[in-house]
XYZ file of C-alpha atoms in Angstrom:
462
model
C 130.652 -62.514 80.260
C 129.459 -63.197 83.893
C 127.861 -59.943 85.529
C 129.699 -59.992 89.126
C 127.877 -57.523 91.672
C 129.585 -59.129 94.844
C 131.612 -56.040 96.145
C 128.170 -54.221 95.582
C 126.313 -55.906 98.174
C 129.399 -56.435 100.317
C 127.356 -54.479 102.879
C 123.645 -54.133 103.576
C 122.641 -50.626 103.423
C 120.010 -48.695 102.289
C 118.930 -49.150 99.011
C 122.076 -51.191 98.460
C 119.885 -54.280 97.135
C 117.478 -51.664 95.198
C 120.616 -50.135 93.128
C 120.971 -53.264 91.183
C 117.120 -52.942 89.713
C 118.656 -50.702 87.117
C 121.393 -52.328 86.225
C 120.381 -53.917 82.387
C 123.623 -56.338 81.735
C 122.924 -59.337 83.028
C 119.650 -58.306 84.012
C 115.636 -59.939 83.922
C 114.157 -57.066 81.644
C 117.503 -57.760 78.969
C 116.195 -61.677 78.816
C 112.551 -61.193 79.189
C 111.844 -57.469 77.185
C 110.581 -59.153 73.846
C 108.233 -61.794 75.813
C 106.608 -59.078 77.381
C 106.519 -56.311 74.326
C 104.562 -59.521 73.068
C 101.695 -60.452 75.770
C 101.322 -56.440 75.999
C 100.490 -56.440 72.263
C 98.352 -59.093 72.176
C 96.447 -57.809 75.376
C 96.009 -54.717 73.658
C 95.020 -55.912 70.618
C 91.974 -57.839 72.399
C 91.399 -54.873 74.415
C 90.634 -52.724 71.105
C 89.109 -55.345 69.407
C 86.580 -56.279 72.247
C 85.974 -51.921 72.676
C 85.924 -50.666 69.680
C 85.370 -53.364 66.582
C 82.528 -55.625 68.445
C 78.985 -55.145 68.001
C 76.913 -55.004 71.660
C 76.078 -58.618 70.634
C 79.534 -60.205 69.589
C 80.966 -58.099 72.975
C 78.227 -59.936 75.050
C 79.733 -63.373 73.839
C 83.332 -62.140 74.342
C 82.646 -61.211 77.798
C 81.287 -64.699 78.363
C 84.890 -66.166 77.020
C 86.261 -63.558 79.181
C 84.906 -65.043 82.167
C 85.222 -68.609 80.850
C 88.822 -68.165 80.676
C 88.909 -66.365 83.934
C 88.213 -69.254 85.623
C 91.176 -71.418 84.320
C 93.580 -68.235 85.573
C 93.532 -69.558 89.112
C 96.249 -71.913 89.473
C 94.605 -74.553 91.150
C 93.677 -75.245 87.466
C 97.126 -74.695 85.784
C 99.730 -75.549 88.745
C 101.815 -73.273 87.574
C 103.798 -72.611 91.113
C 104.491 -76.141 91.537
C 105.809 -77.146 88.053
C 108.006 -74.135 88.163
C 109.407 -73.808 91.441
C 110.551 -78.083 91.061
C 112.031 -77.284 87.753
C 113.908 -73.853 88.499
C 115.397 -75.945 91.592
C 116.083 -78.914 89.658
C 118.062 -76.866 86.828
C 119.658 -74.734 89.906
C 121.162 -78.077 91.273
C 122.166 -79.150 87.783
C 123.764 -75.657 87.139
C 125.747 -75.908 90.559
C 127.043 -79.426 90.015
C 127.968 -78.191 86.607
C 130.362 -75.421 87.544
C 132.043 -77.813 90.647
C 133.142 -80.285 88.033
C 134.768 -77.615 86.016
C 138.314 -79.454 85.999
C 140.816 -77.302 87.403
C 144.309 -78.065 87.626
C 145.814 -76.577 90.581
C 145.984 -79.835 92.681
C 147.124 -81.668 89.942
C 150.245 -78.914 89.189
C 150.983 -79.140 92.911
C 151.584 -82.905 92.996
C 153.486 -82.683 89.431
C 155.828 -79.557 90.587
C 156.531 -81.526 94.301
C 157.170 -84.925 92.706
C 158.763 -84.407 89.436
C 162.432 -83.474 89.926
C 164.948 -82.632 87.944
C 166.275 -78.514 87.310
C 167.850 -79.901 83.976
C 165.968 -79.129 80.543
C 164.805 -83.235 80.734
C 163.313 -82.538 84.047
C 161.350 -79.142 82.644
C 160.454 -80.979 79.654
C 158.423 -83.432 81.740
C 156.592 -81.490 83.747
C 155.956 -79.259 81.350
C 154.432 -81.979 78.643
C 152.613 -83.244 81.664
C 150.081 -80.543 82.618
C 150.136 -79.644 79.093
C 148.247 -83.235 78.566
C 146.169 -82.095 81.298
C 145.429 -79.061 79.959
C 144.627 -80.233 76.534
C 142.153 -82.824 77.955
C 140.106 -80.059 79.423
C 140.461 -77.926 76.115
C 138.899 -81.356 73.945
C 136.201 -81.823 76.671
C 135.165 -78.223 77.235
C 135.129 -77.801 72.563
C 132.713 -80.549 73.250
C 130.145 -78.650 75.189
C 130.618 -75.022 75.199
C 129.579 -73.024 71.781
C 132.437 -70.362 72.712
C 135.342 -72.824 73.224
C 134.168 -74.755 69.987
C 133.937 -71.294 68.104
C 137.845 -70.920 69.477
C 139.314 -74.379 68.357
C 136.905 -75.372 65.417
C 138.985 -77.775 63.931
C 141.720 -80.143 66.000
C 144.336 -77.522 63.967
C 143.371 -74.727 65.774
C 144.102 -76.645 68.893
C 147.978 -77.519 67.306
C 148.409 -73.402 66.383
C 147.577 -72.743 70.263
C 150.770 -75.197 71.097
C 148.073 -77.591 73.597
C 148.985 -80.519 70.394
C 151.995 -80.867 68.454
C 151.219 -82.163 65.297
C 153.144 -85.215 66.110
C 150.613 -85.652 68.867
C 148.038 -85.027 66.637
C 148.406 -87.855 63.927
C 148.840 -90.376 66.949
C 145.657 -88.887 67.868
C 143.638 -89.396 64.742
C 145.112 -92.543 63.922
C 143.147 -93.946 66.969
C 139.811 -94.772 66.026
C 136.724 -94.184 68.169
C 133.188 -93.711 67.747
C 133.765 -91.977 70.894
C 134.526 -88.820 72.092
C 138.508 -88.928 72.757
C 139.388 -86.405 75.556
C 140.587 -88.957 77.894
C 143.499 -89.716 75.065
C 145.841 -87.254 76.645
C 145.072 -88.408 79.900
C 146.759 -91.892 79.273
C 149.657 -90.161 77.912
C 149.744 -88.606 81.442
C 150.051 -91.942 82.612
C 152.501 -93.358 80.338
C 154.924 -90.358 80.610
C 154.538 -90.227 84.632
C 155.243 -93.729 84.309
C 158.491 -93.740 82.379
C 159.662 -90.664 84.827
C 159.326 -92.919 87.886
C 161.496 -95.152 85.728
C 163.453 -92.469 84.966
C 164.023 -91.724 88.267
C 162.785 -88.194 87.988
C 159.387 -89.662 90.577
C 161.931 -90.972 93.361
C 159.224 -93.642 94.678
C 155.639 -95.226 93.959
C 154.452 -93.021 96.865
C 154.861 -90.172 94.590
C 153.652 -91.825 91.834
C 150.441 -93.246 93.170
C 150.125 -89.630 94.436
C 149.935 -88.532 90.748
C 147.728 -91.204 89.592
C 145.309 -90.073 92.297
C 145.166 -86.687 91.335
C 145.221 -87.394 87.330
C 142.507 -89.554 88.090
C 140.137 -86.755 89.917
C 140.932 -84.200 87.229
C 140.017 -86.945 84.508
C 136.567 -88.088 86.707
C 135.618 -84.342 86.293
C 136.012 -84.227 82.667
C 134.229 -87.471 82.707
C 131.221 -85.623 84.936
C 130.872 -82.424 82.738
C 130.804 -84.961 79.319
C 127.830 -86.616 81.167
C 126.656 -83.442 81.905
C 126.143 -81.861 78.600
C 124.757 -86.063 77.301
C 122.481 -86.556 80.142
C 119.551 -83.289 80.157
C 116.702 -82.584 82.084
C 114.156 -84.787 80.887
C 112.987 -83.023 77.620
C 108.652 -84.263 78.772
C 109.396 -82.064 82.087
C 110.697 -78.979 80.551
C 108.046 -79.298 78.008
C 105.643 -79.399 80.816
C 107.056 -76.439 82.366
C 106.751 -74.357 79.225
C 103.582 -75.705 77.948
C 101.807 -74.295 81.297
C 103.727 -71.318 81.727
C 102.638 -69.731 78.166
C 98.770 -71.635 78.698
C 98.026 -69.991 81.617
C 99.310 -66.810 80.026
C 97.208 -67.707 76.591
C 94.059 -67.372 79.428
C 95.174 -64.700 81.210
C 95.048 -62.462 77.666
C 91.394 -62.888 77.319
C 90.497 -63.929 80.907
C 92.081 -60.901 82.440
C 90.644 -57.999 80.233
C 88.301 -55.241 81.823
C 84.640 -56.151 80.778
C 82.406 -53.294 80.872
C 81.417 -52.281 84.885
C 78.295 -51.510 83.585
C 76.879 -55.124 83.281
C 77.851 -56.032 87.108
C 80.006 -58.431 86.333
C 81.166 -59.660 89.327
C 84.987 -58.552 90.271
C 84.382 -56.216 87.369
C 83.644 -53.518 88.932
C 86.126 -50.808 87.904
C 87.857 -50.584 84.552
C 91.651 -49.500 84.610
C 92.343 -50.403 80.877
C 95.924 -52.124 82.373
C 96.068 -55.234 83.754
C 98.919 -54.095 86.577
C 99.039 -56.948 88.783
C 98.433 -59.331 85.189
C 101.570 -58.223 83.738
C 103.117 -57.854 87.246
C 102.511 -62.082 87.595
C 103.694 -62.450 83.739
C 107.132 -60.783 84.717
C 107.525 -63.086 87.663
C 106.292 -66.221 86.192
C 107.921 -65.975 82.538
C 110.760 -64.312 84.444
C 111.413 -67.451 86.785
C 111.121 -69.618 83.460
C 113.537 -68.000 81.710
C 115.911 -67.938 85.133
C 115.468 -72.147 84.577
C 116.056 -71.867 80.528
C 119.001 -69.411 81.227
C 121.028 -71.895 83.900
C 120.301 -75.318 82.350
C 122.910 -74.777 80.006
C 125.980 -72.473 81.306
C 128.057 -73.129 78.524
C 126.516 -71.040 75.861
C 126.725 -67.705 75.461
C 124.349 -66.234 77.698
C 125.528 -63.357 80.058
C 125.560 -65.089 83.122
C 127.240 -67.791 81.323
C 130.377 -69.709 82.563
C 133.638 -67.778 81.116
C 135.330 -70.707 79.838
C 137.907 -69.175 77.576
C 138.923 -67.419 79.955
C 139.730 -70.254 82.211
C 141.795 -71.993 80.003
C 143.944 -69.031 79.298
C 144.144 -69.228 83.099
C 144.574 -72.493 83.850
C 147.313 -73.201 80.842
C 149.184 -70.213 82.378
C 149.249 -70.916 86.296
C 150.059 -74.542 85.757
C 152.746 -73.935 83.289
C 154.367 -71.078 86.358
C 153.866 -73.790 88.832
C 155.896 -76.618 87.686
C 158.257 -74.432 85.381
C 159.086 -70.898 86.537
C 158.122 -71.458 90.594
C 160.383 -75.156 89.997
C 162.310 -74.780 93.367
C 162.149 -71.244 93.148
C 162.040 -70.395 97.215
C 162.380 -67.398 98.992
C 165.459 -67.415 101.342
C 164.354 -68.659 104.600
C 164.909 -66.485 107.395
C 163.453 -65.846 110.991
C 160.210 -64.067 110.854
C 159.339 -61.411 112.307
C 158.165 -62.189 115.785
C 160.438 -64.808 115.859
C 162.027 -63.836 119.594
C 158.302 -62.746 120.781
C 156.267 -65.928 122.428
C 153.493 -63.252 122.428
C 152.644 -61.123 119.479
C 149.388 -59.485 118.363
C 149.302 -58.688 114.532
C 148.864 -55.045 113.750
C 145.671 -53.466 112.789
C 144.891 -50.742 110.187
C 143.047 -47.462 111.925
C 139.804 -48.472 110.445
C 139.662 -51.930 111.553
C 141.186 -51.125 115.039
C 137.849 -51.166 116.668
C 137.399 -54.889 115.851
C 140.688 -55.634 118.586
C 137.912 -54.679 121.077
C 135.544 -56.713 120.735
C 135.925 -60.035 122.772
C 136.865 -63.565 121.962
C 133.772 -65.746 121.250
C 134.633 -68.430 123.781
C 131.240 -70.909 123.771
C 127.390 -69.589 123.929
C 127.281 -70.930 127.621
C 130.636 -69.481 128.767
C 128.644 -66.081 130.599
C 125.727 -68.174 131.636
C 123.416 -66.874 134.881
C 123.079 -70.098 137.232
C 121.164 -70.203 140.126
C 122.147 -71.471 143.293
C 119.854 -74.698 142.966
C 122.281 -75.035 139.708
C 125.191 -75.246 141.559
C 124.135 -78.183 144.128
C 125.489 -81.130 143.698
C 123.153 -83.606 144.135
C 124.582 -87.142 146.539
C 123.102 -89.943 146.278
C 120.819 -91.589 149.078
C 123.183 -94.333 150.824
C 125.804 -91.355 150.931
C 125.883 -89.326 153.935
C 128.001 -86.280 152.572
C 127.617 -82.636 152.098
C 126.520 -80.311 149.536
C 129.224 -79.080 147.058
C 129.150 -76.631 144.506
C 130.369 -76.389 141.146
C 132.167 -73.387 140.865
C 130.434 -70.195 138.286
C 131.538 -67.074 136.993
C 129.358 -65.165 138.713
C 128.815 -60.797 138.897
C 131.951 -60.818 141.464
C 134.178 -60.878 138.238
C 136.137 -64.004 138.185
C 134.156 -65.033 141.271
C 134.144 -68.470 142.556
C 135.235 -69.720 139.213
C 139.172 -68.106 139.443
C 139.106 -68.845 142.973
C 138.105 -72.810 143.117
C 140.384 -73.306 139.828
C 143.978 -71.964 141.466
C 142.447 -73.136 145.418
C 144.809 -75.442 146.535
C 142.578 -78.980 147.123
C 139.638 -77.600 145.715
C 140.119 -78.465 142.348
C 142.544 -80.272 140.571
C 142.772 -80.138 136.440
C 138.901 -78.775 137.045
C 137.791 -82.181 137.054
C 134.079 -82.848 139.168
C 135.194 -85.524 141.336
C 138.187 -83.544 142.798
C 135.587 -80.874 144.029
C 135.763 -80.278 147.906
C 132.906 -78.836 150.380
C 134.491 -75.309 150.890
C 132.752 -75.379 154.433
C 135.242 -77.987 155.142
C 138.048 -75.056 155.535
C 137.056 -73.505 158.747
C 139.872 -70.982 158.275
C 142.173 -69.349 155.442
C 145.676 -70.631 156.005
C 145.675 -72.924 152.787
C 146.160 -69.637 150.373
C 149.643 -70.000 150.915
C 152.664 -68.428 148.642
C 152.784 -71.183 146.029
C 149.574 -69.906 144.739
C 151.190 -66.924 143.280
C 154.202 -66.554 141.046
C 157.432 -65.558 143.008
C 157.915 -61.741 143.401
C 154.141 -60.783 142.766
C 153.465 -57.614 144.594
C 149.836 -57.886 144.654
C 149.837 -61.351 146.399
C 148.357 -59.682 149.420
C 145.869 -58.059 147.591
C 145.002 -61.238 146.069
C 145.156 -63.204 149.134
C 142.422 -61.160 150.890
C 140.259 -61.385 147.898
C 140.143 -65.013 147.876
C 139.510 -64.822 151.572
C 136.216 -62.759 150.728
C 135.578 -64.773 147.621
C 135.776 -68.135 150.399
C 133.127 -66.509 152.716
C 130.505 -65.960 149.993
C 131.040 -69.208 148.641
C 130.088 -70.813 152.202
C 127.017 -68.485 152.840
C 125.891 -70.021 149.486
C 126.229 -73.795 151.173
């Protein structure tokens, strides 16, 4: 089944990443232990054999291999980076666009529970019969490709037993012959029957019906896209490629990397350590990432990372079959909610999420931007003799000049730039008059000489 570790690393903490080292289900050392028992044999082996069987002689020409090999180690010889990192990516796309074409039928159950009507037993019967076509199209495509659905249904009887066929269904089924693979057959009974409810009346217009057609017809293009899928592979030249210099520049590395005697001077053989850490350090990565590419190329065996897809058509039989049978017009009563008589209402916060109320709104990346005076000018052109303006900014005077030129009566009007007046042009303060404020605000004095303040800064700026 598919190792999930999301609520693990919900949060990065210490050691929160390193935890998941020793986990083994799911894990690199589970798929690459036996490929690495193997090159540690065989690099032992050599290692005995050239220490302890060899002659002085046959060790002097097994040092010279050694160091012939050696050379082809570097991967500027064997690209093995290159050839690995394309393919891994390539079967990483492929694995992606796999699992997004998994055909789900929630949109499908929507449009077929909204536009189907009837609360009669004819009206149940056809939606019903409808998503189970659906469903059964998925369950023919998906025995098709995946090894654990096929070991589920292996014969079209097993399919019957699980109620997706009746076996009426199933002997109009086999009596049409194909060469190809038939999963789109219950897909045109889809059709047919949506077809004879509009007639029915039961699909009240060809709005609703076309609506249906479109959404049979995306469910069926991703049955259609998986089916390609599992026909159309990788080419098989590349991944031989891949694998053919993954495990030769690991066939060199067994004699190329062992410890020749320091004795001789060989040169970066100065210091025997008897194991090759950083060799089989560069196996586990390398072999690792290979097997990462082998493992994902195919997520519809039986793999642990694998996709679950028994499991998802025990879901998706089940939620359709509640959408457009049991949840059939099956509505709450309506009633006012909760804040209905409140025009403002904040939503109520557990104790360890109340801090997050004081944090402020994200209102733009710009909105507490520092401005200079030059910033402000507003630049007039030549053949215009007028003064300088200034745009108004929120400046370290809290609202500043901003509040005060947005509510200043002829200073700005909807905060538009061409409705922006020289403040100098106000030699005194009688403008701020009452309609400013709201009627009956007992800080309107307080306000008013703060906008008289607010109106002298601004002009020592011009």
């Amino acid at each position: 089944m598919t190792v999930s570790y999301t609520l693990e690393v919900a949060n990065a903490k210490f050691c929160g990443f390193s935890k998941l080292l020793f986990r083994w289900k799911g894990s690199i050392y589970r798929l690459l232990y036996k490929d690495f028992l193997v090159f540690c044999g065989v690099y032992s082996f050599f290692s005995v054999f050239y220490r302890f069987i060899l002659t002085p002689t046959q060790q002097d020409l097994f040092e010279r291999i050694a160091l012939y090999c050696d050379q082809f180690t570097n991967t500027n010889f064997i690209p093995v980076l290159f050839v690995l990192g394309f393919y891994v990516t390539l079967a990483f796309n492929r694995w992606w666009g796999q699992y997004t074409s998994f055909p789900l039928p929630d949109d499908l159950m929507m449009v077929v529970s909204g536009n189907v009507h009837g609360a009669d037993e004819r009206g149940r019967l056809l939606r019903r019969t409808l998503m189970r076509y659906a469903n059964l199209s998925s369950v023919l495509i998906l025995r098709s490709i995946s090894t654990r659905v096929h070991k589920r249904f292996p014969t079209l009887e097993h399919i019957v037993a699980a109620g997706f066929m009746t076996s009426h269904e199933l002997k109009q089924f086999e009596s049409l012959h194909s060469d190809f693979n038939k999963y789109w057959m219950p897909l045109t009974w889809f059709s047919n029957l949506a077809s004879r409810a509009r007639e029915e009346g039961r699909v009240r217009d060809d709005i609703a019906l076309r609506l249906l057609m479109d959404e049979l017809n995306k469910y069926r293009a991703k049955c259609s896209l998986l089916f390609h899928y599992d026909w159309i592979s990788i080419p098989l030249v590349y991944t031989q490629v891949v694998t053919i210099a993954v495990y030769s520049f690991f066939a060199f590395c067994v004699i190329g990397r062992q410890f020749l005697n320091p004795e001789k001077g060989y040169k970066d053989h100065q210091l025997d350590m008897y194991v090759p850490v950083f060799t089989l350090l560069q196996f586990f990565f390398y072999a690792g990432w290979l097997k990462v590419g082998e493992l994902i190329i195919n997520p519809f065996g039986e793999d642990d990372d694998d996709f679950e897809t028994n499991q998802l058509i025990d879901r998706n039989i089940q939620v359709s079959m509640l959408a457009v049978d049991d949840m059939y017009q099956n509505l709450a009563p309506i009633v006012k909610d909760k804040h209905w008589s409140q025009r403002h209402f904040s939503v109520p916060y557990t104790l360890s999420t109340a801090a997050e109320t004081l944090t402020p709104a994200f209102k733009g990346s710009t909105f507490d931007m520092r401005m200079s005076s030059e910033d402000l000018e507003i630049h007039q052109p030549a053949d215009t003799a007028g003064k300088k303006q200034f745009v108004p900014l929120k400046d370290s005077l809290g609202d500043g000049l901003d509040s005060l030129l947005q509510r200043g009566k002829g200073i700005l009007h909807g905060g538009s730039l061409s409705s922006l007046m020289d403040i100098s042009s106000h030699p005194n303060e009688d403008w701020i008059d009452d309609a400013v404020y709201p009627e009956g605000d007992l800080n309107a004095a307080n306000h008013k000489e703060q906008e008289k303040t607010l109106i002298k800064v601004a002009v020592e700026h011009k």
